[in-house]
Amino acid sequence: MTIGEAVGEAERRLAAAGVASPRVDAEWLVGRAIGSTRTALYADPGRDLSDTESSELDGLVVRREAREPLAYILGEWGFRRLMLKVDQRVLVPRPETEVVVERCLELLRGLDRPAVLDVGTGSGAIALAIADEHPGARVAAIDVSSGALEVARENARVTGIEVAFAEHDVSDGLEGAYDLVVSNPPYVTAEEIETLEPEVRDWEPRVATVGEGHTEAIAAAAAQVLVLGGHLVLEVADGRAKVVSDVLRRLGYEEVRSGEDLTGRDRVVEGRWSSAR
Ligand SMILES: C[S@@+](CC[C@H](N)C(=O)[O-])C[C@H]1O[C@@H](n2cnc3c(N)ncnc32)[C@H](O)[C@@H]1O
């Protein structure tokens, strides 16, 4: 089978399995099987795959047919300027979370050595991206999952970026003093998760996806550790920006506002802590 035929065959199998973007995923998998990049695939579309490459590709396609996320199969995923290791211990970092980082960077602009805390760091995506893009930032990150922290620490090692990771449950409160607290907490309800795509429902860790009340708990805990004038930035579920904004106002945050993700939905809520404790 040639490279071009292999892409077509993989695309057909993935489409039959209900994968949302079968062509793109097929290109990634063929690229991985032949040790090439997705974009370089078509340099030689008529080349035959070796037996080893064909059986490697079949194994990859079988995994994707089972709706394992492409990111877990590839073992890495791009987030802002970073390539992060990801597996079943962590949520796959999403494009909307890149917008959360963007907003954090805007709020940190001009601060020399700001202290930043990422609550529920998962792969370390937010924490590592902020440390990467705001030189001098002193970034700490917590997660309740020891497995996620193993991945996050590995990502810090591979990227050479310094973040202080700690295993901690945010419901036990927070300690320290931070200029910015950021979180993309679990916010899918137990009923909702059953209606989501298999990639999310069956493969991503439930501790990372399902959670009710986390957003509110984090907002309350952050109020205990934010310095005067410090900011809280939260990724919120689609349709929840207003409710979360009201929670922040009730807790005493000021300048509460929401911002849009790349598809124009309000998915980022922020507030400024300006009360003396
Ligand atoms: C939606 S994922 C976000 C991961 C990463 N920050 C990202 O944006 O890709 C939520 C993370 O919160 C962590 N988490 C869930 N409950 C927690 C708790 N009570 N305290 C601290 N972390 C928690 C999960 O383990 C998971 O890694």
PDB file of C-alpha atoms and ligand atoms in Angstrom:
ATOM      1  CA  MET A   1       0.000   0.000   0.000  1.00  0.00           C
ATOM      2  CA  THR A   2       1.300   3.477  -0.848  1.00  0.00           C
ATOM      3  CA  ILE A   3       1.356   6.418   1.580  1.00  0.00           C
ATOM      4  CA  GLY A   4      -1.547   8.034  -0.286  1.00  0.00           C
ATOM      5  CA  GLU A   5      -3.588   4.823  -0.168  1.00  0.00           C
ATOM      6  CA  ALA A   6      -2.757   4.314   3.505  1.00  0.00           C
ATOM      7  CA  VAL A   7      -4.104   7.782   4.345  1.00  0.00           C
ATOM      8  CA  GLY A   8      -7.307   7.068   2.404  1.00  0.00           C
ATOM      9  CA  GLU A   9      -7.790   3.669   4.059  1.00  0.00           C
ATOM     10  CA  ALA A  10      -7.133   5.022   7.558  1.00  0.00           C
ATOM     11  CA  GLU A  11      -9.504   7.921   6.892  1.00  0.00           C
ATOM     12  CA  ARG A  12     -12.232   5.491   5.831  1.00  0.00           C
ATOM     13  CA  ARG A  13     -11.807   3.358   8.967  1.00  0.00           C
ATOM     14  CA  LEU A  14     -11.782   6.381  11.266  1.00  0.00           C
ATOM     15  CA  ALA A  15     -14.858   7.906   9.621  1.00  0.00           C
ATOM     16  CA  ALA A  16     -16.692   4.584  10.072  1.00  0.00           C
ATOM     17  CA  ALA A  17     -15.713   4.653  13.756  1.00  0.00           C
ATOM     18  CA  GLY A  18     -17.295   8.110  14.117  1.00  0.00           C
ATOM     19  CA  VAL A  19     -14.086  10.122  14.501  1.00  0.00           C
ATOM     20  CA  ALA A  20     -14.882  13.806  13.963  1.00  0.00           C
ATOM     21  CA  SER A  21     -11.864  14.696  11.816  1.00  0.00           C
ATOM     22  CA  PRO A  22     -10.928  11.422  10.082  1.00  0.00           C
ATOM     23  CA  ARG A  23      -8.707  12.914   7.352  1.00  0.00           C
ATOM     24  CA  VAL A  24      -6.534  14.987   9.669  1.00  0.00           C
ATOM     25  CA  ASP A  25      -6.247  12.155  12.186  1.00  0.00           C
ATOM     26  CA  ALA A  26      -5.383   9.681   9.413  1.00  0.00           C
ATOM     27  CA  GLU A  27      -2.600  11.983   8.262  1.00  0.00           C
ATOM     28  CA  TRP A  28      -1.206  12.243  11.808  1.00  0.00           C
ATOM     29  CA  LEU A  29      -1.262   8.458  12.246  1.00  0.00           C
ATOM     30  CA  VAL A  30       0.316   7.664   8.888  1.00  0.00           C
ATOM     31  CA  GLY A  31       2.913  10.335   9.605  1.00  0.00           C
ATOM     32  CA  ARG A  32       3.684   8.704  12.953  1.00  0.00           C
ATOM     33  CA  ALA A  33       3.833   5.190  11.435  1.00  0.00           C
ATOM     34  CA  ILE A  34       6.366   6.193   8.780  1.00  0.00           C
ATOM     35  CA  GLY A  35       8.353   8.528  11.051  1.00  0.00           C
ATOM     36  CA  SER A  36       7.395  11.637   9.120  1.00  0.00           C
ATOM     37  CA  THR A  37       5.459  14.762   9.939  1.00  0.00           C
ATOM     38  CA  ARG A  38       1.862  15.187   8.842  1.00  0.00           C
ATOM     39  CA  THR A  39       2.731  17.969   6.438  1.00  0.00           C
ATOM     40  CA  ALA A  40       5.712  16.159   4.910  1.00  0.00           C
ATOM     41  CA  LEU A  41       3.565  13.099   4.166  1.00  0.00           C
ATOM     42  CA  TYR A  42       2.732  14.072   0.638  1.00  0.00           C
ATOM     43  CA  ALA A  43       6.302  14.670  -0.495  1.00  0.00           C
ATOM     44  CA  ASP A  44       6.266  11.075  -1.756  1.00  0.00           C
ATOM     45  CA  PRO A  45       2.632   9.831  -1.762  1.00  0.00           C
ATOM     46  CA  GLY A  46       3.431   6.958  -4.139  1.00  0.00           C
ATOM     47  CA  ARG A  47       6.030   5.320  -1.846  1.00  0.00           C
ATOM     48  CA  ASP A  48       5.044   1.912  -0.528  1.00  0.00           C
ATOM     49  CA  LEU A  49       4.805   1.351   3.210  1.00  0.00           C
ATOM     50  CA  SER A  50       7.095  -1.389   4.544  1.00  0.00           C
ATOM     51  CA  ASP A  51       5.505  -4.329   6.394  1.00  0.00           C
ATOM     52  CA  THR A  52       6.678  -2.867   9.707  1.00  0.00           C
ATOM     53  CA  GLU A  53       5.175   0.528   8.874  1.00  0.00           C
ATOM     54  CA  SER A  54       1.874  -1.086   7.814  1.00  0.00           C
ATOM     55  CA  SER A  55       1.528  -3.075  11.011  1.00  0.00           C
ATOM     56  CA  GLU A  56       2.570  -0.032  13.107  1.00  0.00           C
ATOM     57  CA  LEU A  57      -0.129   2.000  11.310  1.00  0.00           C
ATOM     58  CA  ASP A  58      -2.763  -0.684  11.860  1.00  0.00           C
ATOM     59  CA  GLY A  59      -2.049  -0.633  15.614  1.00  0.00           C
ATOM     60  CA  LEU A  60      -2.427   3.151  15.703  1.00  0.00           C
ATOM     61  CA  VAL A  61      -5.664   3.113  13.708  1.00  0.00           C
ATOM     62  CA  VAL A  62      -7.133   0.383  15.940  1.00  0.00           C
ATOM     63  CA  ARG A  63      -6.489   2.629  18.959  1.00  0.00           C
ATOM     64  CA  ARG A  64      -8.113   5.628  17.286  1.00  0.00           C
ATOM     65  CA  GLU A  65     -11.064   3.473  16.141  1.00  0.00           C
ATOM     66  CA  ALA A  66     -11.602   2.759  19.844  1.00  0.00           C
ATOM     67  CA  ARG A  67     -11.874   6.565  20.136  1.00  0.00           C
ATOM     68  CA  GLU A  68      -8.708   6.949  22.186  1.00  0.00           C
ATOM     69  CA  PRO A  69      -7.809  10.644  21.870  1.00  0.00           C
ATOM     70  CA  LEU A  70      -5.305  11.365  19.109  1.00  0.00           C
ATOM     71  CA  ALA A  71      -3.135  13.193  21.649  1.00  0.00           C
ATOM     72  CA  TYR A  72      -2.745  10.071  23.822  1.00  0.00           C
ATOM     73  CA  ILE A  73      -1.857   7.971  20.775  1.00  0.00           C
ATOM     74  CA  LEU A  74       0.766  10.464  19.650  1.00  0.00           C
ATOM     75  CA  GLY A  75       1.868  10.876  23.291  1.00  0.00           C
ATOM     76  CA  GLU A  76       2.327  14.608  22.908  1.00  0.00           C
ATOM     77  CA  TRP A  77       0.256  17.652  22.115  1.00  0.00           C
ATOM     78  CA  GLY A  78       1.013  21.260  21.256  1.00  0.00           C
ATOM     79  CA  PHE A  79      -0.027  23.976  23.684  1.00  0.00           C
ATOM     80  CA  ARG A  80       0.966  27.537  22.834  1.00  0.00           C
ATOM     81  CA  ARG A  81       4.766  27.383  22.242  1.00  0.00           C
ATOM     82  CA  LEU A  82       5.201  24.064  24.002  1.00  0.00           C
ATOM     83  CA  MET A  83       5.008  20.423  23.012  1.00  0.00           C
ATOM     84  CA  LEU A  84       3.705  18.608  26.094  1.00  0.00           C
ATOM     85  CA  LYS A  85       3.680  14.928  26.953  1.00  0.00           C
ATOM     86  CA  VAL A  86       0.140  13.688  27.538  1.00  0.00           C
ATOM     87  CA  ASP A  87      -1.387  10.360  28.465  1.00  0.00           C
ATOM     88  CA  GLN A  88      -4.426   8.991  30.249  1.00  0.00           C
ATOM     89  CA  ARG A  89      -3.358  10.582  33.539  1.00  0.00           C
ATOM     90  CA  VAL A  90      -4.136  14.092  32.247  1.00  0.00           C
ATOM     91  CA  LEU A  91      -6.689  16.103  30.327  1.00  0.00           C
ATOM     92  CA  VAL A  92      -5.606  16.905  26.779  1.00  0.00           C
ATOM     93  CA  PRO A  93      -4.883  20.673  26.812  1.00  0.00           C
ATOM     94  CA  ARG A  94      -7.494  22.522  24.746  1.00  0.00           C
ATOM     95  CA  PRO A  95      -7.278  25.548  22.438  1.00  0.00           C
ATOM     96  CA  GLU A  96      -9.729  27.493  24.651  1.00  0.00           C
ATOM     97  CA  THR A  97      -7.261  27.137  27.517  1.00  0.00           C
ATOM     98  CA  GLU A  98      -4.644  28.874  25.374  1.00  0.00           C
ATOM     99  CA  VAL A  99      -6.967  31.896  25.515  1.00  0.00           C
ATOM    100  CA  VAL A 100      -6.987  31.649  29.319  1.00  0.00           C
ATOM    101  CA  VAL A 101      -3.181  31.825  29.262  1.00  0.00           C
ATOM    102  CA  GLU A 102      -3.340  34.791  26.888  1.00  0.00           C
ATOM    103  CA  ARG A 103      -5.530  36.684  29.354  1.00  0.00           C
ATOM    104  CA  CYS A 104      -3.208  35.824  32.259  1.00  0.00           C
ATOM    105  CA  LEU A 105      -0.226  37.151  30.317  1.00  0.00           C
ATOM    106  CA  GLU A 106      -2.076  40.407  29.630  1.00  0.00           C
ATOM    107  CA  LEU A 107      -2.852  40.816  33.342  1.00  0.00           C
ATOM    108  CA  LEU A 108       0.757  40.052  34.310  1.00  0.00           C
ATOM    109  CA  ARG A 109       2.247  42.442  31.759  1.00  0.00           C
ATOM    110  CA  GLY A 110       4.629  44.907  33.426  1.00  0.00           C
ATOM    111  CA  LEU A 111       4.979  42.884  36.635  1.00  0.00           C
ATOM    112  CA  ASP A 112       8.587  42.005  37.299  1.00  0.00           C
ATOM    113  CA  ARG A 113       8.494  38.752  39.258  1.00  0.00           C
ATOM    114  CA  PRO A 114       4.810  37.986  39.741  1.00  0.00           C
ATOM    115  CA  ALA A 115       3.752  35.019  41.857  1.00  0.00           C
ATOM    116  CA  VAL A 116       1.287  32.824  39.996  1.00  0.00           C
ATOM    117  CA  LEU A 117      -0.678  29.767  41.120  1.00  0.00           C
ATOM    118  CA  ASP A 118      -2.293  27.266  38.708  1.00  0.00           C
ATOM    119  CA  VAL A 119      -4.989  25.232  40.473  1.00  0.00           C
ATOM    120  CA  GLY A 120      -5.608  21.789  38.911  1.00  0.00           C
ATOM    121  CA  THR A 121      -2.579  21.874  36.664  1.00  0.00           C
ATOM    122  CA  GLY A 122      -3.027  18.498  34.894  1.00  0.00           C
ATOM    123  CA  SER A 123      -0.265  18.245  32.290  1.00  0.00           C
ATOM    124  CA  GLY A 124       1.113  21.543  33.623  1.00  0.00           C
ATOM    125  CA  ALA A 125      -0.069  23.313  30.475  1.00  0.00           C
ATOM    126  CA  ILE A 126      -1.171  26.649  31.968  1.00  0.00           C
ATOM    127  CA  ALA A 127       1.615  26.875  34.546  1.00  0.00           C
ATOM    128  CA  LEU A 128       4.372  25.980  32.087  1.00  0.00           C
ATOM    129  CA  ALA A 129       3.052  28.297  29.361  1.00  0.00           C
ATOM    130  CA  ILE A 130       2.892  31.263  31.746  1.00  0.00           C
ATOM    131  CA  ALA A 131       6.392  30.574  33.069  1.00  0.00           C
ATOM    132  CA  ASP A 132       7.583  30.214  29.477  1.00  0.00           C
ATOM    133  CA  GLU A 133       5.992  33.397  28.184  1.00  0.00           C
ATOM    134  CA  HIS A 134       6.425  35.692  31.190  1.00  0.00           C
ATOM    135  CA  PRO A 135      10.124  35.429  32.041  1.00  0.00           C
ATOM    136  CA  GLY A 136      10.667  36.077  35.737  1.00  0.00           C
ATOM    137  CA  ALA A 137       7.255  34.779  36.796  1.00  0.00           C
ATOM    138  CA  ARG A 138       7.425  32.568  39.883  1.00  0.00           C
ATOM    139  CA  VAL A 139       4.886  29.884  39.070  1.00  0.00           C
ATOM    140  CA  ALA A 140       3.462  27.269  41.428  1.00  0.00           C
ATOM    141  CA  ALA A 141       0.889  24.654  40.536  1.00  0.00           C
ATOM    142  CA  ILE A 142      -1.197  22.145  42.443  1.00  0.00           C
ATOM    143  CA  ASP A 143      -3.232  19.082  41.554  1.00  0.00           C
ATOM    144  CA  VAL A 144      -5.045  16.459  43.589  1.00  0.00           C
ATOM    145  CA  SER A 145      -3.913  13.727  41.178  1.00  0.00           C
ATOM    146  CA  SER A 146      -0.456  12.266  41.763  1.00  0.00           C
ATOM    147  CA  GLY A 147      -0.535  10.770  38.248  1.00  0.00           C
ATOM    148  CA  ALA A 148      -1.171  14.177  36.690  1.00  0.00           C
ATOM    149  CA  LEU A 149       1.692  15.655  38.702  1.00  0.00           C
ATOM    150  CA  GLU A 150       4.072  12.989  37.379  1.00  0.00           C
ATOM    151  CA  VAL A 151       3.185  14.102  33.845  1.00  0.00           C
ATOM    152  CA  ALA A 152       3.452  17.797  34.738  1.00  0.00           C
ATOM    153  CA  ARG A 153       6.907  17.299  36.321  1.00  0.00           C
ATOM    154  CA  GLU A 154       8.046  15.368  33.273  1.00  0.00           C
ATOM    155  CA  ASN A 155       6.854  18.258  31.078  1.00  0.00           C
ATOM    156  CA  ALA A 156       8.801  20.723  33.213  1.00  0.00           C
ATOM    157  CA  ARG A 157      11.903  18.546  32.841  1.00  0.00           C
ATOM    158  CA  VAL A 158      11.541  18.134  29.081  1.00  0.00           C
ATOM    159  CA  THR A 159      10.836  21.815  28.411  1.00  0.00           C
ATOM    160  CA  GLY A 160      13.405  23.035  30.939  1.00  0.00           C
ATOM    161  CA  ILE A 161      10.818  25.352  32.496  1.00  0.00           C
ATOM    162  CA  GLU A 162      10.697  25.847  36.249  1.00  0.00           C
ATOM    163  CA  VAL A 163       7.389  25.441  38.081  1.00  0.00           C
ATOM    164  CA  ALA A 164       6.898  24.399  41.722  1.00  0.00           C
ATOM    165  CA  PHE A 165       4.426  21.509  41.589  1.00  0.00           C
ATOM    166  CA  ALA A 166       2.673  20.149  44.695  1.00  0.00           C
ATOM    167  CA  GLU A 167       0.024  17.543  45.406  1.00  0.00           C
ATOM    168  CA  HIS A 168      -2.816  19.373  47.095  1.00  0.00           C
ATOM    169  CA  ASP A 169      -6.604  19.297  47.211  1.00  0.00           C
ATOM    170  CA  VAL A 170      -7.987  22.804  46.733  1.00  0.00           C
ATOM    171  CA  SER A 171     -10.894  21.968  49.014  1.00  0.00           C
ATOM    172  CA  ASP A 172      -8.336  21.966  51.867  1.00  0.00           C
ATOM    173  CA  GLY A 173      -7.783  25.676  51.105  1.00  0.00           C
ATOM    174  CA  LEU A 174      -4.779  27.487  49.665  1.00  0.00           C
ATOM    175  CA  GLU A 175      -1.700  29.042  51.238  1.00  0.00           C
ATOM    176  CA  GLY A 176       0.704  31.746  50.149  1.00  0.00           C
ATOM    177  CA  ALA A 177       0.380  35.114  48.439  1.00  0.00           C
ATOM    178  CA  TYR A 178      -0.167  35.373  44.699  1.00  0.00           C
ATOM    179  CA  ASP A 179      -0.525  38.126  42.122  1.00  0.00           C
ATOM    180  CA  LEU A 180      -2.566  35.799  39.967  1.00  0.00           C
ATOM    181  CA  VAL A 181      -4.492  32.586  40.534  1.00  0.00           C
ATOM    182  CA  VAL A 182      -5.612  30.734  37.431  1.00  0.00           C
ATOM    183  CA  SER A 183      -7.615  27.562  37.001  1.00  0.00           C
ATOM    184  CA  ASN A 184      -9.301  25.402  34.436  1.00  0.00           C
ATOM    185  CA  PRO A 185     -11.252  23.299  36.917  1.00  0.00           C
ATOM    186  CA  PRO A 186     -13.349  20.208  36.215  1.00  0.00           C
ATOM    187  CA  TYR A 187     -16.775  21.587  35.332  1.00  0.00           C
ATOM    188  CA  VAL A 188     -18.739  18.870  33.504  1.00  0.00           C
ATOM    189  CA  THR A 189     -21.718  17.472  35.429  1.00  0.00           C
ATOM    190  CA  ALA A 190     -22.104  13.734  36.095  1.00  0.00           C
ATOM    191  CA  GLU A 191     -25.121  13.607  33.754  1.00  0.00           C
ATOM    192  CA  GLU A 192     -23.472  15.672  31.027  1.00  0.00           C
ATOM    193  CA  ILE A 193     -20.342  13.505  30.800  1.00  0.00           C
ATOM    194  CA  GLU A 194     -22.410  10.560  29.584  1.00  0.00           C
ATOM    195  CA  THR A 195     -23.557  12.631  26.590  1.00  0.00           C
ATOM    196  CA  LEU A 196     -20.058  13.700  25.517  1.00  0.00           C
ATOM    197  CA  GLU A 197     -17.840  12.179  22.833  1.00  0.00           C
ATOM    198  CA  PRO A 198     -16.168   8.834  23.758  1.00  0.00           C
ATOM    199  CA  GLU A 199     -12.754  10.538  23.716  1.00  0.00           C
ATOM    200  CA  VAL A 200     -13.823  12.589  26.745  1.00  0.00           C
ATOM    201  CA  ARG A 201     -16.337  10.207  28.324  1.00  0.00           C
ATOM    202  CA  ASP A 202     -14.270   7.014  28.178  1.00  0.00           C
ATOM    203  CA  TRP A 203     -10.652   8.125  28.089  1.00  0.00           C
ATOM    204  CA  GLU A 204      -9.937  11.384  29.893  1.00  0.00           C
ATOM    205  CA  PRO A 205      -9.644  11.137  33.684  1.00  0.00           C
ATOM    206  CA  ARG A 206     -12.966  11.770  35.421  1.00  0.00           C
ATOM    207  CA  VAL A 207     -11.176  13.731  38.139  1.00  0.00           C
ATOM    208  CA  ALA A 208     -10.197  16.180  35.386  1.00  0.00           C
ATOM    209  CA  THR A 209     -13.576  16.492  33.713  1.00  0.00           C
ATOM    210  CA  VAL A 210     -16.399  15.919  36.186  1.00  0.00           C
ATOM    211  CA  GLY A 211     -16.867  18.368  38.992  1.00  0.00           C
ATOM    212  CA  GLU A 212     -19.557  20.480  40.512  1.00  0.00           C
ATOM    213  CA  GLY A 213     -18.766  23.344  42.822  1.00  0.00           C
ATOM    214  CA  HIS A 214     -15.030  23.338  42.018  1.00  0.00           C
ATOM    215  CA  THR A 215     -15.198  26.730  40.317  1.00  0.00           C
ATOM    216  CA  GLU A 216     -16.891  28.304  43.323  1.00  0.00           C
ATOM    217  CA  ALA A 217     -14.506  26.583  45.777  1.00  0.00           C
ATOM    218  CA  ILE A 218     -11.470  27.829  43.859  1.00  0.00           C
ATOM    219  CA  ALA A 219     -12.815  31.388  43.706  1.00  0.00           C
ATOM    220  CA  ALA A 220     -13.359  31.356  47.481  1.00  0.00           C
ATOM    221  CA  ALA A 221      -9.940  29.814  48.204  1.00  0.00           C
ATOM    222  CA  ALA A 222      -8.181  32.226  45.832  1.00  0.00           C
ATOM    223  CA  ALA A 223      -9.641  35.167  47.736  1.00  0.00           C
ATOM    224  CA  GLN A 224      -7.568  33.994  50.721  1.00  0.00           C
ATOM    225  CA  VAL A 225      -4.254  34.115  48.879  1.00  0.00           C
ATOM    226  CA  LEU A 226      -4.515  36.915  46.306  1.00  0.00           C
ATOM    227  CA  VAL A 227      -2.547  40.064  47.084  1.00  0.00           C
ATOM    228  CA  LEU A 228      -4.393  43.370  46.968  1.00  0.00           C
ATOM    229  CA  GLY A 229      -5.042  44.054  43.288  1.00  0.00           C
ATOM    230  CA  GLY A 230      -4.301  40.443  42.328  1.00  0.00           C
ATOM    231  CA  HIS A 231      -6.373  38.637  39.733  1.00  0.00           C
ATOM    232  CA  LEU A 232      -8.303  35.399  39.484  1.00  0.00           C
ATOM    233  CA  VAL A 233      -8.748  33.944  35.986  1.00  0.00           C
ATOM    234  CA  LEU A 234     -11.069  30.975  35.464  1.00  0.00           C
ATOM    235  CA  GLU A 235     -11.995  28.877  32.485  1.00  0.00           C
ATOM    236  CA  VAL A 236     -15.725  28.185  32.729  1.00  0.00           C
ATOM    237  CA  ALA A 237     -18.204  25.883  31.022  1.00  0.00           C
ATOM    238  CA  ASP A 238     -20.079  27.183  28.006  1.00  0.00           C
ATOM    239  CA  GLY A 239     -23.107  29.085  29.294  1.00  0.00           C
ATOM    240  CA  ARG A 240     -21.733  29.506  32.842  1.00  0.00           C
ATOM    241  CA  ALA A 241     -19.947  32.841  32.518  1.00  0.00           C
ATOM    242  CA  LYS A 242     -22.760  34.876  34.034  1.00  0.00           C
ATOM    243  CA  VAL A 243     -23.330  32.541  36.993  1.00  0.00           C
ATOM    244  CA  VAL A 244     -19.599  32.428  37.758  1.00  0.00           C
ATOM    245  CA  SER A 245     -19.301  36.209  37.376  1.00  0.00           C
ATOM    246  CA  ASP A 246     -22.086  36.620  39.956  1.00  0.00           C
ATOM    247  CA  VAL A 247     -20.273  34.237  42.319  1.00  0.00           C
ATOM    248  CA  LEU A 248     -17.100  36.300  42.027  1.00  0.00           C
ATOM    249  CA  ARG A 249     -18.981  39.550  42.738  1.00  0.00           C
ATOM    250  CA  ARG A 250     -20.651  37.978  45.777  1.00  0.00           C
ATOM    251  CA  LEU A 251     -17.257  36.881  47.087  1.00  0.00           C
ATOM    252  CA  GLY A 252     -16.017  40.479  46.865  1.00  0.00           C
ATOM    253  CA  TYR A 253     -14.091  40.439  43.589  1.00  0.00           C
ATOM    254  CA  GLU A 254     -14.194  43.653  41.577  1.00  0.00           C
ATOM    255  CA  GLU A 255     -13.775  44.464  37.886  1.00  0.00           C
ATOM    256  CA  VAL A 256     -15.394  41.118  37.110  1.00  0.00           C
ATOM    257  CA  ARG A 257     -15.612  40.462  33.399  1.00  0.00           C
ATOM    258  CA  SER A 258     -15.811  37.609  30.969  1.00  0.00           C
ATOM    259  CA  GLY A 259     -13.999  37.043  27.708  1.00  0.00           C
ATOM    260  CA  GLU A 260     -14.533  34.922  24.631  1.00  0.00           C
ATOM    261  CA  ASP A 261     -12.746  31.832  23.438  1.00  0.00           C
ATOM    262  CA  LEU A 262     -11.650  31.305  19.833  1.00  0.00           C
ATOM    263  CA  THR A 263     -15.201  30.419  18.803  1.00  0.00           C
ATOM    264  CA  GLY A 264     -16.738  33.544  20.322  1.00  0.00           C
ATOM    265  CA  ARG A 265     -18.239  31.914  23.432  1.00  0.00           C
ATOM    266  CA  ASP A 266     -17.754  33.422  26.891  1.00  0.00           C
ATOM    267  CA  ARG A 267     -15.371  30.930  28.481  1.00  0.00           C
ATOM    268  CA  VAL A 268     -13.000  33.027  30.588  1.00  0.00           C
ATOM    269  CA  VAL A 269     -14.086  34.866  33.730  1.00  0.00           C
ATOM    270  CA  GLU A 270     -11.794  37.101  35.742  1.00  0.00           C
ATOM    271  CA  GLY A 271     -11.961  39.290  38.792  1.00  0.00           C
ATOM    272  CA  ARG A 272      -9.660  41.590  40.744  1.00  0.00           C
ATOM    273  CA  TRP A 273      -9.176  41.208  44.478  1.00  0.00           C
ATOM    274  CA  SER A 274      -9.128  44.677  45.983  1.00  0.00           C
ATOM    275  CA  SER A 275     -10.420  44.201  49.513  1.00  0.00           C
ATOM    276  CA  ALA A 276      -8.087  44.218  52.479  1.00  0.00           C
ATOM    277  CA  ARG A 277      -8.379  41.050  54.574  1.00  0.00           C
TER     278      ARG A 277
HETATM  279  C1  LIG B   1      -9.955  20.360  33.546  1.00  0.00           C
HETATM  280  S1  LIG B   1      -8.454  19.666  34.155  1.00  0.00           S
HETATM  281  C2  LIG B   1      -7.324  20.974  33.746  1.00  0.00           C
HETATM  282  C3  LIG B   1      -5.929  20.522  33.453  1.00  0.00           C
HETATM  283  C4  LIG B   1      -5.010  21.636  32.902  1.00  0.00           C
HETATM  284  N1  LIG B   1      -4.962  22.766  33.813  1.00  0.00           N
HETATM  285  C5  LIG B   1      -5.504  22.099  31.543  1.00  0.00           C
HETATM  286  O1  LIG B   1      -6.100  23.182  31.474  1.00  0.00           O
HETATM  287  O2  LIG B   1      -5.271  21.394  30.557  1.00  0.00           O
HETATM  288  C6  LIG B   1      -8.695  19.850  35.900  1.00  0.00           C
HETATM  289  C7  LIG B   1      -7.561  19.381  36.799  1.00  0.00           C
HETATM  290  O3  LIG B   1      -7.959  19.637  38.160  1.00  0.00           O
HETATM  291  C8  LIG B   1      -7.520  18.579  38.978  1.00  0.00           C
HETATM  292  N2  LIG B   1      -8.370  18.545  40.166  1.00  0.00           N
HETATM  293  C9  LIG B   1      -9.610  18.005  40.289  1.00  0.00           C
HETATM  294  N3  LIG B   1     -10.069  18.169  41.541  1.00  0.00           N
HETATM  295  C10 LIG B   1      -9.118  18.855  42.221  1.00  0.00           C
HETATM  296  C11 LIG B   1      -9.003  19.312  43.571  1.00  0.00           C
HETATM  297  N4  LIG B   1      -9.986  19.108  44.448  1.00  0.00           N
HETATM  298  N5  LIG B   1      -7.874  19.971  43.946  1.00  0.00           N
HETATM  299  C12 LIG B   1      -6.869  20.168  43.042  1.00  0.00           C
HETATM  300  N6  LIG B   1      -6.916  19.742  41.762  1.00  0.00           N
HETATM  301  C13 LIG B   1      -8.019  19.101  41.342  1.00  0.00           C
HETATM  302  C14 LIG B   1      -7.632  17.346  38.103  1.00  0.00           C
HETATM  303  O4  LIG B   1      -6.809  16.308  38.555  1.00  0.00           O
HETATM  304  C15 LIG B   1      -7.232  17.908  36.726  1.00  0.00           C
HETATM  305  O5  LIG B   1      -5.863  17.731  36.493  1.00  0.00           O
END
